[in-house]
């Protein structure tokens, strides 16, 4: 019984990155909760965020954007039900805060908490045995400093503490609590507003290399796992139609910088195709661009892409839509999203909804997501 529960636990914590189909070569990581998009604004635009305009939740997508905040302070609060169709006590929650110090710099911090709810454990199969209640969870806390290098480009550096607590109170449990750290390096470009004939516009671009950090293990002497080092690249354009109407379109690409497991001989364990994935995290980042057993074509399939569109009226009401696509051989996640946003003085309310378009079940299917954000303090204008 204990082994069955431990197996189920490992499956649950690898949901976001494990191949959802019966494929022989999935990519899995430790602490995959770090990849879950926390806010409803991005959730309404296909989960894009690396090159969208700055907001309170920029910490997850691209911390460098905080140097372009329109207000002195921005605070975001998020709650995302997870697998709501199966359970009611699994969720991702947290908050973020950003403070623009002056025209050039800003700092930010965020807390993210992911819980798997309550799990009942027994040492044996005896129904009269005292039940042990476990509440496995994961959390991260991070801080960022962002600095404008010129009027249109900023970079950010983030340090993140990560805790993954799946240790069990049952006797002879092999699972242990993991404590580690990660570093993000990010950049964001936002052009001046220029005229393009019948409308004005701004170009936007960004990258975020997140969760650079050492490998971890969930048990003494167990296999070391990579944390989800991830690369996001994106660009977009704001169509400023007049003083009241703006349409922003953003395209984003994402790739896990984690080695692809090679194909091995089931008897000898020798590598048949691909490269050895038992390497350090730094080497693994570079190896991840050229180690897939299927060669270049398989490497390209490890990129996800997403397109998001946001219509904003008078900076007070927004309608959003988006699409996310992942190759069938690497997880097969495909979904459309819809969202809306409302601003009341200094507060913002965002909602989003996901429409699954794949045979692979999505943990956020049929889930309405909400986010709150608050802007206050001095105002800034960056073109």
Coordinates of C-alpha atoms in Angstrom, one line a residue, residues 31-291:
X31 CA 9.3 20.8 -8.5
X32 CA 7.3 21.2 -11.8
X33 CA 4.9 23.5 -9.9
X34 CA 7.4 26.3 -10.8
X35 CA 6.1 26.2 -14.3
X36 CA 2.4 26.7 -13.5
X37 CA 1.2 30.1 -14.6
X38 CA -0.3 31.7 -11.5
X39 CA -2.3 34.7 -12.9
X40 CA -5.6 35.0 -14.8
X41 CA -4.4 37.8 -17.1
X42 CA -1.8 35.5 -18.7
X43 CA -4.2 32.6 -18.3
X44 CA -6.6 34.4 -20.6
X45 CA -4.0 34.8 -23.3
X46 CA -2.7 31.2 -23.8
X47 CA -0.3 31.6 -20.8
X48 CA 1.9 34.1 -22.5
X49 CA 3.7 36.7 -20.4
X50 CA 7.4 37.1 -21.2
X51 CA 6.8 40.0 -23.6
X52 CA 3.4 41.5 -22.4
X53 CA 3.3 44.8 -20.7
X54 CA 4.4 45.0 -17.1
X55 CA 2.0 44.2 -14.3
X56 CA 2.0 42.9 -10.7
X57 CA 2.6 39.3 -11.8
X58 CA 5.6 39.9 -13.9
X59 CA 7.7 37.9 -11.4
X60 CA 6.7 34.6 -12.9
X61 CA 6.9 35.6 -16.6
X62 CA 9.7 38.1 -16.9
X63 CA 11.0 40.0 -13.8
X64 CA 12.8 42.6 -15.9
X65 CA 9.4 44.1 -16.7
X66 CA 9.2 45.6 -13.2
X67 CA 11.5 48.4 -14.4
X68 CA 8.6 49.5 -16.7
X69 CA 5.8 49.5 -14.1
X70 CA 3.4 52.4 -14.6
X71 CA 2.9 52.7 -10.8
X72 CA 5.3 52.9 -7.9
X73 CA 3.9 49.8 -6.3
X74 CA 2.0 46.8 -7.6
X75 CA 0.7 43.9 -5.6
X76 CA -0.9 40.7 -7.0
X77 CA -2.8 37.9 -5.3
X78 CA -3.5 34.6 -7.1
X79 CA -5.4 31.4 -6.4
X80 CA -5.6 28.6 -9.0
X81 CA -7.6 25.4 -8.3
X82 CA -5.8 22.4 -9.7
X83 CA -7.5 19.2 -11.0
X84 CA -10.8 20.6 -9.7
X85 CA -12.8 17.8 -11.6
X86 CA -11.0 15.2 -9.4
X87 CA -10.3 16.8 -6.1
X88 CA -11.2 20.0 -4.2
X89 CA -8.2 20.6 -2.0
X90 CA -5.3 20.8 -4.6
X91 CA -4.4 24.4 -5.5
X92 CA -1.7 26.9 -6.4
X93 CA -1.8 30.1 -4.4
X94 CA 0.5 33.1 -3.8
X95 CA 1.2 36.7 -4.1
X96 CA 3.7 39.1 -5.6
X97 CA 4.8 42.7 -5.0
X98 CA 6.8 45.1 -7.1
X99 CA 8.3 48.4 -6.2
X100 CA 9.6 50.8 -8.8
X101 CA 12.3 52.7 -7.0
X102 CA 12.9 55.4 -9.6
X103 CA 13.0 55.9 -13.4
X104 CA 15.5 53.2 -13.9
X105 CA 15.2 50.5 -11.2
X106 CA 12.8 48.3 -9.3
X107 CA 12.7 45.4 -6.9
X108 CA 10.1 42.6 -6.5
X109 CA 9.3 39.5 -4.5
X110 CA 6.8 36.7 -4.7
X111 CA 5.7 33.6 -2.8
X112 CA 4.2 30.6 -4.5
X113 CA 2.6 27.7 -2.6
X114 CA 1.3 24.4 -4.2
X115 CA -0.5 21.8 -2.1
X116 CA -1.6 18.3 -3.0
X117 CA -4.3 18.4 -0.3
X118 CA -4.7 15.7 2.3
X119 CA -3.5 12.1 1.7
X120 CA -4.5 9.2 4.0
X121 CA -1.7 6.7 4.7
X122 CA -1.7 3.4 6.6
X123 CA 1.4 1.3 7.5
X124 CA -0.5 -1.9 6.6
X125 CA -3.8 -2.7 4.9
X126 CA -5.6 -3.2 8.2
X127 CA -8.8 -1.0 8.1
X128 CA -8.7 -0.6 11.9
X129 CA -5.2 0.9 11.9
X130 CA -4.8 4.6 12.8
X131 CA -4.8 6.7 9.7
X132 CA -1.9 9.1 9.1
X133 CA -2.9 12.3 7.4
X134 CA -0.1 13.8 5.2
X135 CA -0.3 17.2 3.5
X136 CA 2.5 17.2 0.9
X137 CA 3.3 20.6 -0.5
X138 CA 5.8 22.7 -2.4
X139 CA 6.7 26.4 -2.1
X140 CA 9.1 29.0 -3.5
X141 CA 10.1 32.5 -2.4
X142 CA 12.1 34.8 -4.6
X143 CA 13.4 38.3 -4.9
X144 CA 14.3 40.4 -8.0
X145 CA 16.3 43.4 -8.8
X146 CA 15.5 45.0 -12.3
X147 CA 17.5 47.8 -13.9
X148 CA 17.0 49.7 -17.1
X149 CA 20.2 49.7 -19.2
X150 CA 18.7 52.4 -21.4
X151 CA 15.3 53.9 -22.0
X152 CA 13.9 50.9 -23.9
X153 CA 15.7 47.8 -22.4
X154 CA 15.9 46.4 -18.9
X155 CA 17.4 43.3 -17.3
X156 CA 16.6 41.5 -14.1
X157 CA 18.2 39.0 -11.8
X158 CA 16.2 36.8 -9.5
X159 CA 17.2 34.5 -6.6
X160 CA 14.7 31.8 -5.7
X161 CA 14.4 29.5 -2.6
X162 CA 12.6 26.3 -3.4
X163 CA 11.1 23.8 -0.9
X164 CA 9.5 20.5 -1.9
X165 CA 8.1 18.7 1.1
X166 CA 6.9 15.1 0.3
X167 CA 8.5 13.5 3.3
X168 CA 6.2 11.0 5.0
X169 CA 5.7 10.2 8.7
X170 CA 5.2 6.4 8.0
X171 CA 8.0 4.1 9.1
X172 CA 10.9 3.5 6.7
X173 CA 9.8 6.2 4.4
X174 CA 12.5 6.9 1.8
X175 CA 11.1 10.3 0.8
X176 CA 12.8 13.4 2.2
X177 CA 12.2 17.2 2.1
X178 CA 14.1 19.0 -0.7
X179 CA 15.5 22.5 -0.1
X180 CA 17.3 24.1 -3.0
X181 CA 17.7 27.4 -4.9
X182 CA 17.4 28.7 -8.5
X183 CA 18.4 31.8 -10.4
X184 CA 16.6 33.7 -13.1
X185 CA 18.1 36.0 -15.7
X186 CA 15.6 38.1 -17.7
X187 CA 15.4 40.9 -20.2
X188 CA 12.6 43.1 -21.5
X189 CA 12.4 45.6 -24.5
X190 CA 9.7 48.1 -25.0
X191 CA 10.0 50.6 -27.8
X192 CA 9.0 54.2 -28.0
X193 CA 5.5 54.8 -29.3
X194 CA 5.7 55.5 -33.1
X195 CA 3.2 56.4 -35.8
X196 CA 2.4 53.8 -38.5
X197 CA -0.1 55.7 -40.6
X198 CA -3.6 55.2 -39.2
X199 CA -2.4 54.1 -35.8
X200 CA 0.5 54.3 -33.3
X201 CA 2.3 51.3 -32.0
X202 CA 4.9 49.9 -29.6
X203 CA 7.2 46.8 -30.1
X204 CA 7.8 44.5 -27.2
X205 CA 10.2 41.7 -26.7
X206 CA 11.5 39.6 -23.8
X207 CA 13.4 36.5 -22.5
X208 CA 13.5 34.7 -19.2
X209 CA 16.0 32.0 -18.4
X210 CA 14.5 30.7 -15.1
X211 CA 15.2 28.2 -12.4
X212 CA 19.0 27.7 -13.1
X213 CA 20.0 25.6 -10.2
X214 CA 21.5 22.3 -8.9
X215 CA 19.9 18.9 -9.3
X216 CA 18.0 17.4 -6.3
X217 CA 17.0 14.0 -5.0
X218 CA 13.9 13.0 -3.1
X219 CA 15.5 10.1 -1.2
X220 CA 19.0 9.2 0.2
X221 CA 21.0 7.6 -2.5
X222 CA 18.1 8.1 -5.0
X223 CA 18.4 9.4 -8.6
X224 CA 19.1 13.1 -8.9
X225 CA 16.5 15.1 -10.8
X226 CA 16.8 18.4 -12.6
X227 CA 14.7 21.3 -11.5
X228 CA 12.7 22.8 -14.4
X229 CA 15.3 25.2 -15.9
X230 CA 13.2 26.9 -18.6
X231 CA 13.8 29.3 -21.4
X232 CA 11.0 31.7 -22.6
X233 CA 11.3 33.9 -25.7
X234 CA 8.6 36.2 -27.0
X235 CA 7.7 39.3 -28.9
X236 CA 4.7 41.4 -29.5
X237 CA 3.2 44.6 -30.8
X238 CA 0.7 47.1 -29.4
X239 CA -1.7 48.6 -32.0
X240 CA -2.7 51.9 -30.4
X241 CA -5.8 52.8 -32.4
X242 CA -6.6 55.9 -30.5
X243 CA -6.7 57.3 -27.0
X244 CA -9.2 54.7 -25.9
X245 CA -8.6 51.5 -27.9
X246 CA -5.5 49.3 -27.9
X247 CA -4.9 45.8 -29.3
X248 CA -1.8 43.9 -28.1
X249 CA -0.7 40.7 -29.8
X250 CA 2.1 38.5 -28.3
X251 CA 3.8 35.3 -29.6
X252 CA 5.8 33.2 -27.1
X253 CA 8.1 30.1 -27.4
X254 CA 9.2 28.0 -24.4
X255 CA 11.7 25.1 -24.0
X256 CA 12.8 23.1 -21.0
X257 CA 16.6 23.3 -20.7
X258 CA 16.7 19.8 -19.3
X259 CA 18.4 16.8 -21.1
X260 CA 16.2 14.5 -23.0
X261 CA 16.6 10.9 -21.6
X262 CA 18.4 8.7 -24.1
X263 CA 17.0 5.4 -25.5
X264 CA 18.7 2.6 -23.6
X265 CA 18.9 -1.1 -24.1
X266 CA 16.4 -2.6 -21.7
X267 CA 18.8 -5.4 -20.7
X268 CA 22.2 -3.8 -20.6
X269 CA 21.2 -0.2 -20.0
X270 CA 23.6 0.9 -22.8
X271 CA 22.7 4.0 -24.7
X272 CA 21.2 3.3 -28.1
X273 CA 20.4 6.8 -29.2
X274 CA 20.8 10.2 -27.7
X275 CA 23.3 11.3 -25.0
X276 CA 23.9 10.4 -21.4
X277 CA 21.6 12.6 -19.2
X278 CA 23.5 11.9 -16.0
X279 CA 25.3 15.2 -16.2
X280 CA 25.5 18.4 -14.1
X281 CA 22.8 21.0 -14.3
X282 CA 25.0 23.6 -16.1
X283 CA 26.2 21.1 -18.8
X284 CA 22.6 19.8 -19.1
X285 CA 21.3 23.3 -20.1
X286 CA 23.5 23.4 -23.1
X287 CA 23.2 19.6 -23.9
X288 CA 19.4 20.0 -24.0
X289 CA 19.6 21.8 -27.4
X290 CA 21.2 18.8 -29.1
X291 CA 20.6 15.5 -27.3

